[in-house]
Amino acid sequence: MIILAIESSCDDTGAALIEDGKSILSNILSSQDEVHRRYGGVVPELASRRHLENIVPVIRGALDEAQRSLDDVEGVAVTRGPGLVGSLLVGIMTAKAIAHAKDLPLVGVNHLMGHLLAIFAEQEVAFPLIGMVASGGHTSLYLVEGFTAFRPLGRTRDDAAGEAFDKVAKYLGLGYPGGMAIEHLARSGDPEAISFPRAYIAKDSLDFSFSGIKTAVVNYVRANPPSDNGMADIAASFQEAVVDVLVDKIIWAAQRNKVDRVVVSGGVASNNRLRERLTQEGKGPGVQAYFPSPFLCRDNAAMIGVAGYHLLKEGRKDEMDMSALSRWPLGEDESGMKKGPDSCPR
Ligand code: KG4
Ligand code: ZN
């Protein structure tokens, strides 16, 4: 079954063709980073306008790269939420138009489910597994018992991990988005130079909090204006503090649920320090860590196609009155009406 997948929840416009929920025939992404960079974060109005300009060329690009036409497509999957409502609507309206014109089944996909299943476009991982989404909008842990079975274990109470990277990078003058810039600078710094706080919240909590560490960096820089290698030490020490908490809580979640496989996705999962640490430390308690390749970690449409395939296979089709859900906690309330964490705050 070939699915056309569309992703436009935040600031990247994506379209992909996916076969049988695992083979990527094409995965096209048009990034808006250069539009939002000068504002230091995503401007929702500009994002939706850019999606409108990009969506048709991106879908054409996905069809061309896969050397297929719309006549080969057997289903349409689109991100329904969570995300910026104006951005989501561009993808949803386009998906509806194609599904209607070609008489194809349509399914709305939870963006977080897409991140959690991205790995399956590259390799098989047996269930149950612990899944983490660490991105600019989310830091959430799940027990994943099947392709459509997610039990939430913890999530951030304030800033997402990627948001903390972005805010600290902005404060240090490293540009936007900041995760990659911090990782790059951290390579020449000492991760033990400064002891930034690790917020574990409570001993048994699998929730996260990253706003304190951001404030600690600001306070540190005010008190100790950096010189020479100071910036690199700050970047390395900040990164280490975030990675420490992520690694510890992922391993706790695995141990507590007696699961030895963990899958980490979302933009922050491309961080090499996180990958190294989890791969090394996971070995002790017998945790095997899996990461999608960096392009599949970030927002992309292929992951929406993987998720959409499994939903359609289960008969979870949506109708033409499907709306966007700016908040949609995965695994808590399928109606999506429950209050969840803010989406796409950067
Ligand atoms: O998944 P993603 O592309 O979009 C969202 O759904 O948010 O994630 C983007 C986030 C940004 O906050 C970015 O700074 C962060 O992922 N990020 C990283 C790295 N690469 C991207 N954070 C830490 N280290 C990286 N190498
Ligand atoms: Zn995302």
CSV table of C-alpha atoms and ligand atoms in Angstrom, one decimal:
chain,number,residue,atom,x,y,z
A,1,MET,CA,0.0,0.0,0.0
A,2,ILE,CA,1.5,3.4,-1.0
A,3,ILE,CA,0.6,6.3,1.2
A,4,LEU,CA,1.1,10.0,0.5
A,5,ALA,CA,2.0,11.6,3.8
A,6,ILE,CA,1.9,15.3,4.6
A,7,GLU,CA,3.4,17.1,7.6
A,8,SER,CA,3.0,20.8,8.3
A,9,SER,CA,2.5,21.1,12.1
A,10,CYS,CA,5.2,23.7,12.8
A,11,ASP,CA,7.7,25.3,10.5
A,12,ASP,CA,8.7,22.6,8.0
A,13,THR,CA,6.6,21.5,5.1
A,14,GLY,CA,7.0,17.8,4.3
A,15,ALA,CA,5.6,15.3,1.9
A,16,ALA,CA,6.5,11.6,1.5
A,17,LEU,CA,5.5,8.5,-0.3
A,18,ILE,CA,5.7,5.4,2.0
A,19,GLU,CA,5.1,1.8,0.9
A,20,ASP,CA,3.7,-0.8,3.3
A,21,GLY,CA,4.5,1.4,6.3
A,22,LYS,CA,8.3,1.0,6.1
A,23,SER,CA,9.8,1.7,2.7
A,24,ILE,CA,10.5,5.4,2.0
A,25,LEU,CA,10.0,6.0,-1.7
A,26,SER,CA,10.6,9.8,-1.1
A,27,ASN,CA,10.7,12.2,1.8
A,28,ILE,CA,10.8,15.9,0.9
A,29,LEU,CA,11.2,18.6,3.4
A,30,SER,CA,11.1,22.4,2.9
A,31,SER,CA,12.6,24.0,6.0
A,32,GLN,CA,11.6,27.5,7.0
A,33,ASP,CA,14.6,28.1,9.3
A,34,GLU,CA,15.8,31.1,7.3
A,35,VAL,CA,12.3,32.7,7.5
A,36,HIS,CA,12.1,32.5,11.3
A,37,ARG,CA,15.8,32.9,12.2
A,38,ARG,CA,15.7,36.6,12.4
A,39,TYR,CA,12.9,36.4,15.0
A,40,GLY,CA,14.7,33.8,17.1
A,41,GLY,CA,11.6,31.5,16.9
A,42,VAL,CA,8.7,30.4,14.8
A,43,VAL,CA,6.3,33.2,13.8
A,44,PRO,CA,2.9,31.4,13.3
A,45,GLU,CA,1.5,33.7,10.7
A,46,LEU,CA,4.7,33.5,8.6
A,47,ALA,CA,4.8,29.7,9.0
A,48,SER,CA,1.3,29.1,7.7
A,49,ARG,CA,1.8,31.5,4.8
A,50,ARG,CA,5.0,29.7,3.8
A,51,HIS,CA,3.3,26.3,4.1
A,52,LEU,CA,0.7,27.6,1.6
A,53,GLU,CA,3.4,28.5,-0.9
A,54,ASN,CA,5.4,25.3,-0.3
A,55,ILE,CA,2.8,22.5,0.0
A,56,VAL,CA,2.0,21.9,-3.7
A,57,PRO,CA,5.7,22.0,-4.9
A,58,VAL,CA,6.7,19.7,-2.0
A,59,ILE,CA,4.0,17.2,-2.8
A,60,ARG,CA,5.0,17.3,-6.5
A,61,GLY,CA,8.6,16.8,-5.4
A,62,ALA,CA,7.7,13.7,-3.4
A,63,LEU,CA,5.8,12.2,-6.3
A,64,ASP,CA,8.6,13.0,-8.8
A,65,GLU,CA,11.3,11.6,-6.5
A,66,ALA,CA,9.3,8.4,-6.0
A,67,GLN,CA,8.6,8.3,-9.8
A,68,ARG,CA,4.9,7.8,-9.0
A,69,SER,CA,1.8,9.8,-9.8
A,70,LEU,CA,-1.3,10.4,-7.6
A,71,ASP,CA,-2.9,7.4,-9.4
A,72,ASP,CA,-0.4,5.1,-7.6
A,73,VAL,CA,-1.4,6.5,-4.2
A,74,GLU,CA,-3.7,4.3,-2.1
A,75,GLY,CA,-4.2,6.4,1.0
A,76,VAL,CA,-3.5,9.9,2.4
A,77,ALA,CA,-2.0,10.5,5.9
A,78,VAL,CA,-1.7,14.0,7.4
A,79,THR,CA,-0.6,15.4,10.7
A,80,ARG,CA,-3.7,16.4,12.6
A,81,GLY,CA,-2.0,17.8,15.7
A,82,PRO,CA,-0.5,18.8,18.0
A,83,GLY,CA,1.0,21.9,16.5
A,84,LEU,CA,0.2,25.4,15.3
A,85,VAL,CA,-3.4,25.5,14.1
A,86,GLY,CA,-2.8,27.7,11.0
A,87,SER,CA,0.1,25.4,9.9
A,88,LEU,CA,-1.8,22.2,10.5
A,89,LEU,CA,-4.8,23.5,8.5
A,90,VAL,CA,-2.7,23.9,5.4
A,91,GLY,CA,-1.6,20.3,5.4
A,92,ILE,CA,-5.1,19.0,6.4
A,93,MET,CA,-7.0,21.0,3.7
A,94,THR,CA,-4.5,19.8,1.0
A,95,ALA,CA,-4.8,16.2,2.2
A,96,LYS,CA,-8.6,16.4,2.1
A,97,ALA,CA,-8.6,17.9,-1.4
A,98,ILE,CA,-6.4,15.1,-2.7
A,99,ALA,CA,-8.3,12.4,-0.8
A,100,HIS,CA,-11.6,13.7,-2.1
A,101,ALA,CA,-10.5,14.2,-5.7
A,102,LYS,CA,-8.9,10.8,-6.0
A,103,ASP,CA,-11.4,9.0,-3.7
A,104,LEU,CA,-8.8,7.8,-1.3
A,105,PRO,CA,-9.0,7.0,2.4
A,106,LEU,CA,-7.8,9.8,4.7
A,107,VAL,CA,-6.3,9.5,8.1
A,108,GLY,CA,-5.2,12.2,10.6
A,109,VAL,CA,-2.1,11.3,12.5
A,110,ASN,CA,-0.8,12.5,15.9
A,111,HIS,CA,2.6,14.1,15.3
A,112,LEU,CA,4.1,12.4,18.4
A,113,MET,CA,3.0,9.0,17.2
A,114,GLY,CA,4.9,9.8,14.0
A,115,HIS,CA,8.1,10.6,15.9
A,116,LEU,CA,7.7,7.4,17.9
A,117,LEU,CA,7.3,5.3,14.8
A,118,ALA,CA,9.9,7.0,12.6
A,119,ILE,CA,12.4,4.2,13.5
A,120,PHE,CA,10.3,1.6,11.7
A,121,ALA,CA,11.1,3.2,8.3
A,122,GLU,CA,14.7,2.0,8.9
A,123,GLN,CA,14.6,-1.0,11.1
A,124,GLU,CA,12.4,-3.4,13.1
A,125,VAL,CA,12.3,-3.0,16.8
A,126,ALA,CA,10.2,-5.5,18.9
A,127,PHE,CA,7.4,-4.3,21.2
A,128,PRO,CA,7.1,-3.4,24.0
A,129,LEU,CA,9.6,-0.5,23.9
A,130,ILE,CA,10.1,2.7,25.7
A,131,GLY,CA,9.7,5.6,23.3
A,132,MET,CA,10.9,9.2,23.9
A,133,VAL,CA,10.1,12.2,21.8
A,134,ALA,CA,12.6,15.0,22.6
A,135,SER,CA,12.0,18.0,20.3
A,136,GLY,CA,11.5,21.7,20.2
A,137,GLY,CA,7.9,21.3,21.4
A,138,HIS,CA,7.9,18.1,23.4
A,139,THR,CA,9.8,15.9,25.9
A,140,SER,CA,7.6,12.9,26.5
A,141,LEU,CA,8.1,9.3,27.5
A,142,TYR,CA,5.8,6.4,26.5
A,143,LEU,CA,5.5,2.7,27.0
A,144,VAL,CA,4.8,1.6,23.4
A,145,GLU,CA,3.1,-1.7,23.3
A,146,GLY,CA,2.3,-1.9,19.6
A,147,PHE,CA,2.0,0.4,16.5
A,148,THR,CA,-1.1,2.1,17.8
A,149,ALA,CA,-0.8,1.5,21.6
A,150,PHE,CA,0.9,4.2,23.6
A,151,ARG,CA,0.9,4.7,27.4
A,152,PRO,CA,2.2,8.1,28.6
A,153,LEU,CA,4.8,7.8,31.3
A,154,GLY,CA,6.1,11.3,31.7
A,155,ARG,CA,6.4,14.7,30.0
A,156,THR,CA,7.9,18.1,30.5
A,157,ARG,CA,6.3,20.4,33.0
A,158,ASP,CA,7.7,23.5,31.4
A,159,ASP,CA,10.2,23.9,28.5
A,160,ALA,CA,10.9,21.1,26.1
A,161,ALA,CA,14.5,19.9,25.8
A,162,GLY,CA,15.0,21.4,22.4
A,163,GLU,CA,13.4,24.6,23.5
A,164,ALA,CA,16.0,24.8,26.3
A,165,PHE,CA,18.7,24.3,23.7
A,166,ASP,CA,17.2,27.0,21.5
A,167,LYS,CA,16.8,29.5,24.3
A,168,VAL,CA,20.3,29.0,25.7
A,169,ALA,CA,21.7,29.2,22.2
A,170,LYS,CA,19.8,32.5,21.6
A,171,TYR,CA,21.1,33.9,24.9
A,172,LEU,CA,24.7,32.9,24.0
A,173,GLY,CA,24.3,34.5,20.6
A,174,LEU,CA,24.6,31.2,18.7
A,175,GLY,CA,21.6,31.7,16.4
A,176,TYR,CA,18.5,29.7,15.7
A,177,PRO,CA,17.7,26.8,15.9
A,178,GLY,CA,20.2,26.3,18.6
A,179,GLY,CA,20.6,22.6,19.3
A,180,MET,CA,23.1,21.8,16.6
A,181,ALA,CA,25.1,25.0,17.3
A,182,ILE,CA,25.4,24.1,21.0
A,183,GLU,CA,26.5,20.5,20.2
A,184,HIS,CA,29.1,21.9,17.8
A,185,LEU,CA,30.5,24.4,20.3
A,186,ALA,CA,30.3,21.8,23.2
A,187,ARG,CA,32.8,19.6,21.3
A,188,SER,CA,35.7,21.9,22.4
A,189,GLY,CA,34.4,22.5,25.9
A,190,ASP,CA,34.6,20.7,29.2
A,191,PRO,CA,31.3,19.1,30.3
A,192,GLU,CA,32.4,19.2,33.9
A,193,ALA,CA,33.5,22.8,33.9
A,194,ILE,CA,30.3,24.1,35.4
A,195,SER,CA,27.8,22.2,37.5
A,196,PHE,CA,24.4,23.3,36.2
A,197,PRO,CA,21.3,21.9,38.0
A,198,ARG,CA,19.8,18.6,37.0
A,199,ALA,CA,16.0,18.8,37.6
A,200,TYR,CA,14.8,15.3,38.6
A,201,ILE,CA,11.6,16.8,40.1
A,202,ALA,CA,11.0,13.9,42.5
A,203,LYS,CA,12.9,10.6,43.0
A,204,ASP,CA,10.3,8.5,41.2
A,205,SER,CA,9.1,11.1,38.6
A,206,LEU,CA,9.4,10.5,34.9
A,207,ASP,CA,8.4,14.1,34.2
A,208,PHE,CA,10.9,16.7,33.1
A,209,SER,CA,11.7,20.3,33.8
A,210,PHE,CA,14.2,22.3,31.8
A,211,SER,CA,13.4,25.9,32.5
A,212,GLY,CA,15.6,26.0,35.7
A,213,ILE,CA,18.7,25.1,33.8
A,214,LYS,CA,18.1,27.8,31.2
A,215,THR,CA,17.8,30.4,34.1
A,216,ALA,CA,21.0,28.9,35.7
A,217,VAL,CA,22.9,29.5,32.4
A,218,VAL,CA,21.7,33.1,32.2
A,219,ASN,CA,22.6,33.7,35.9
A,220,TYR,CA,26.0,32.1,35.4
A,221,VAL,CA,26.9,34.2,32.3
A,222,ARG,CA,25.8,37.4,34.1
A,223,ALA,CA,28.1,36.6,37.0
A,224,ASN,CA,31.0,35.2,34.9
A,225,PRO,CA,31.2,36.9,31.5
A,226,PRO,CA,32.8,34.2,29.4
A,227,SER,CA,36.2,34.6,27.9
A,228,ASP,CA,38.5,32.3,25.8
A,229,ASN,CA,37.1,28.8,26.0
A,230,GLY,CA,34.4,30.0,28.4
A,231,MET,CA,31.6,29.7,25.9
A,232,ALA,CA,32.5,26.2,24.9
A,233,ASP,CA,32.6,25.1,28.6
A,234,ILE,CA,29.1,26.7,29.1
A,235,ALA,CA,27.7,24.9,26.0
A,236,ALA,CA,29.3,21.5,27.0
A,237,SER,CA,28.2,21.8,30.7
A,238,PHE,CA,24.7,22.8,29.7
A,239,GLN,CA,24.4,20.0,27.2
A,240,GLU,CA,25.7,17.5,29.8
A,241,ALA,CA,23.1,18.5,32.3
A,242,VAL,CA,20.3,18.1,29.8
A,243,VAL,CA,21.7,14.8,28.6
A,244,ASP,CA,22.2,13.5,32.1
A,245,VAL,CA,18.5,13.9,33.0
A,246,LEU,CA,17.3,12.5,29.6
A,247,VAL,CA,19.5,9.4,29.9
A,248,ASP,CA,18.6,8.7,33.5
A,249,LYS,CA,14.9,9.0,33.0
A,250,ILE,CA,14.9,6.9,29.8
A,251,ILE,CA,16.8,4.1,31.7
A,252,TRP,CA,14.5,4.4,34.7
A,253,ALA,CA,11.4,4.1,32.5
A,254,ALA,CA,12.9,1.0,30.9
A,255,GLN,CA,13.8,-0.6,34.2
A,256,ARG,CA,10.5,0.2,35.9
A,257,ASN,CA,8.5,-1.2,33.0
A,258,LYS,CA,10.9,-4.2,32.6
A,259,VAL,CA,11.5,-3.3,29.0
A,260,ASP,CA,15.0,-3.5,27.5
A,261,ARG,CA,14.5,-1.6,24.2
A,262,VAL,CA,14.3,2.2,24.0
A,263,VAL,CA,13.7,4.4,20.9
A,264,VAL,CA,14.6,8.0,21.0
A,265,SER,CA,13.3,10.5,18.4
A,266,GLY,CA,12.6,14.2,17.8
A,267,GLY,CA,15.2,16.8,16.8
A,268,VAL,CA,17.2,16.4,20.1
A,269,ALA,CA,17.7,12.7,19.4
A,270,SER,CA,20.2,13.7,16.7
A,271,ASN,CA,22.4,15.0,19.5
A,272,ASN,CA,25.6,12.9,19.4
A,273,ARG,CA,26.4,13.2,23.1
A,274,LEU,CA,22.9,11.9,23.9
A,275,ARG,CA,23.4,9.0,21.5
A,276,GLU,CA,26.8,8.1,22.9
A,277,ARG,CA,25.8,8.3,26.5
A,278,LEU,CA,22.6,6.3,26.1
A,279,THR,CA,24.4,3.7,24.0
A,280,GLN,CA,27.2,3.4,26.7
A,281,GLU,CA,25.1,3.6,29.8
A,282,GLY,CA,22.2,1.6,28.4
A,283,LYS,CA,24.7,-1.4,28.3
A,284,GLY,CA,24.9,-1.6,32.1
A,285,PRO,CA,21.3,-2.3,33.0
A,286,GLY,CA,20.8,-4.1,29.6
A,287,VAL,CA,19.0,-1.4,27.7
A,288,GLN,CA,19.4,-1.4,24.0
A,289,ALA,CA,19.0,2.1,22.5
A,290,TYR,CA,17.7,2.8,19.0
A,291,PHE,CA,17.8,6.1,17.2
A,292,PRO,CA,16.4,6.9,13.7
A,293,SER,CA,18.9,8.7,11.5
A,294,PRO,CA,19.0,12.4,12.0
A,295,PHE,CA,16.8,13.3,9.1
A,296,LEU,CA,14.0,11.0,10.4
A,297,CYS,CA,14.5,12.3,14.0
A,298,ARG,CA,13.4,15.9,13.0
A,299,ASP,CA,10.0,16.8,11.7
A,300,ASN,CA,9.4,15.0,8.4
A,301,ALA,CA,6.5,13.4,6.5
A,302,ALA,CA,7.9,9.9,6.2
A,303,MET,CA,7.2,9.3,9.9
A,304,ILE,CA,3.6,10.4,9.4
A,305,GLY,CA,3.3,7.9,6.5
A,306,VAL,CA,4.5,5.1,8.8
A,307,ALA,CA,2.0,5.9,11.5
A,308,GLY,CA,-0.8,6.5,8.9
A,309,TYR,CA,-0.2,3.1,7.4
A,310,HIS,CA,-0.8,1.4,10.7
A,311,LEU,CA,-3.9,3.4,11.5
A,312,LEU,CA,-5.4,2.8,8.1
A,313,LYS,CA,-4.6,-0.9,8.4
A,314,GLU,CA,-6.6,-0.9,11.6
A,315,GLY,CA,-9.5,0.8,9.8
A,316,ARG,CA,-9.0,4.1,11.6
A,317,LYS,CA,-10.0,6.3,8.7
A,318,ASP,CA,-11.1,10.0,9.1
A,319,GLU,CA,-13.9,11.8,7.4
A,320,MET,CA,-13.9,15.1,5.5
A,321,ASP,CA,-15.0,17.0,8.6
A,322,MET,CA,-11.7,16.2,10.4
A,323,SER,CA,-10.4,19.3,12.2
A,324,ALA,CA,-6.9,20.3,13.3
A,325,LEU,CA,-6.1,19.7,17.0
A,326,SER,CA,-3.6,22.2,18.3
A,327,ARG,CA,-3.4,20.1,21.6
A,328,TRP,CA,-3.7,16.4,21.3
A,329,PRO,CA,-2.1,14.3,24.1
A,330,LEU,CA,-1.1,11.0,22.7
A,331,GLY,CA,-2.5,8.0,24.5
A,332,GLU,CA,-4.6,10.0,27.0
A,333,ASP,CA,-7.7,11.0,25.2
A,334,GLU,CA,-8.3,10.1,21.6
A,335,SER,CA,-10.7,13.0,21.2
A,336,GLY,CA,-7.7,15.2,21.8
A,337,MET,CA,-9.8,17.7,23.8
A,338,LYS,CA,-7.9,17.2,27.0
A,339,LYS,CA,-5.4,20.0,28.0
A,340,GLY,CA,-1.9,18.9,26.9
A,341,PRO,CA,1.5,20.6,26.9
A,342,ASP,CA,1.9,23.6,24.6
A,343,SER,CA,2.9,22.6,21.2
A,344,CYS,CA,5.6,24.1,19.0
A,345,PRO,CA,6.5,27.0,21.5
A,346,ARG,CA,9.8,27.9,19.8
B,1,KG4,O1,11.7,17.4,15.9
B,1,KG4,P1,12.1,18.8,15.5
B,1,KG4,O2,12.7,19.0,14.1
B,1,KG4,O3,10.9,19.8,15.5
B,1,KG4,C1,10.0,19.8,16.6
B,1,KG4,O4,9.0,19.0,16.5
B,1,KG4,O5,10.2,20.6,17.5
B,1,KG4,O6,13.1,19.4,16.6
B,1,KG4,C2,13.7,20.6,16.6
B,1,KG4,C3,14.4,20.8,17.9
B,1,KG4,C4,15.0,22.2,18.0
B,1,KG4,O7,14.7,22.7,19.3
B,1,KG4,C5,16.5,22.0,17.8
B,1,KG4,O8,17.3,22.9,18.5
B,1,KG4,C6,16.7,20.6,18.4
B,1,KG4,O9,15.5,19.9,18.0
B,1,KG4,N1,17.9,20.0,17.9
B,1,KG4,C7,18.9,19.6,18.7
B,1,KG4,C8,19.9,19.1,17.8
B,1,KG4,N2,19.5,19.2,16.6
B,1,KG4,C9,18.2,19.7,16.6
B,1,KG4,N3,19.1,19.7,20.0
B,1,KG4,C10,20.3,19.2,20.5
B,1,KG4,N4,21.3,18.7,19.8
B,1,KG4,C11,21.1,18.6,18.4
B,1,KG4,N5,22.1,18.2,17.7
B,2,ZN,ZN,8.2,17.2,15.9
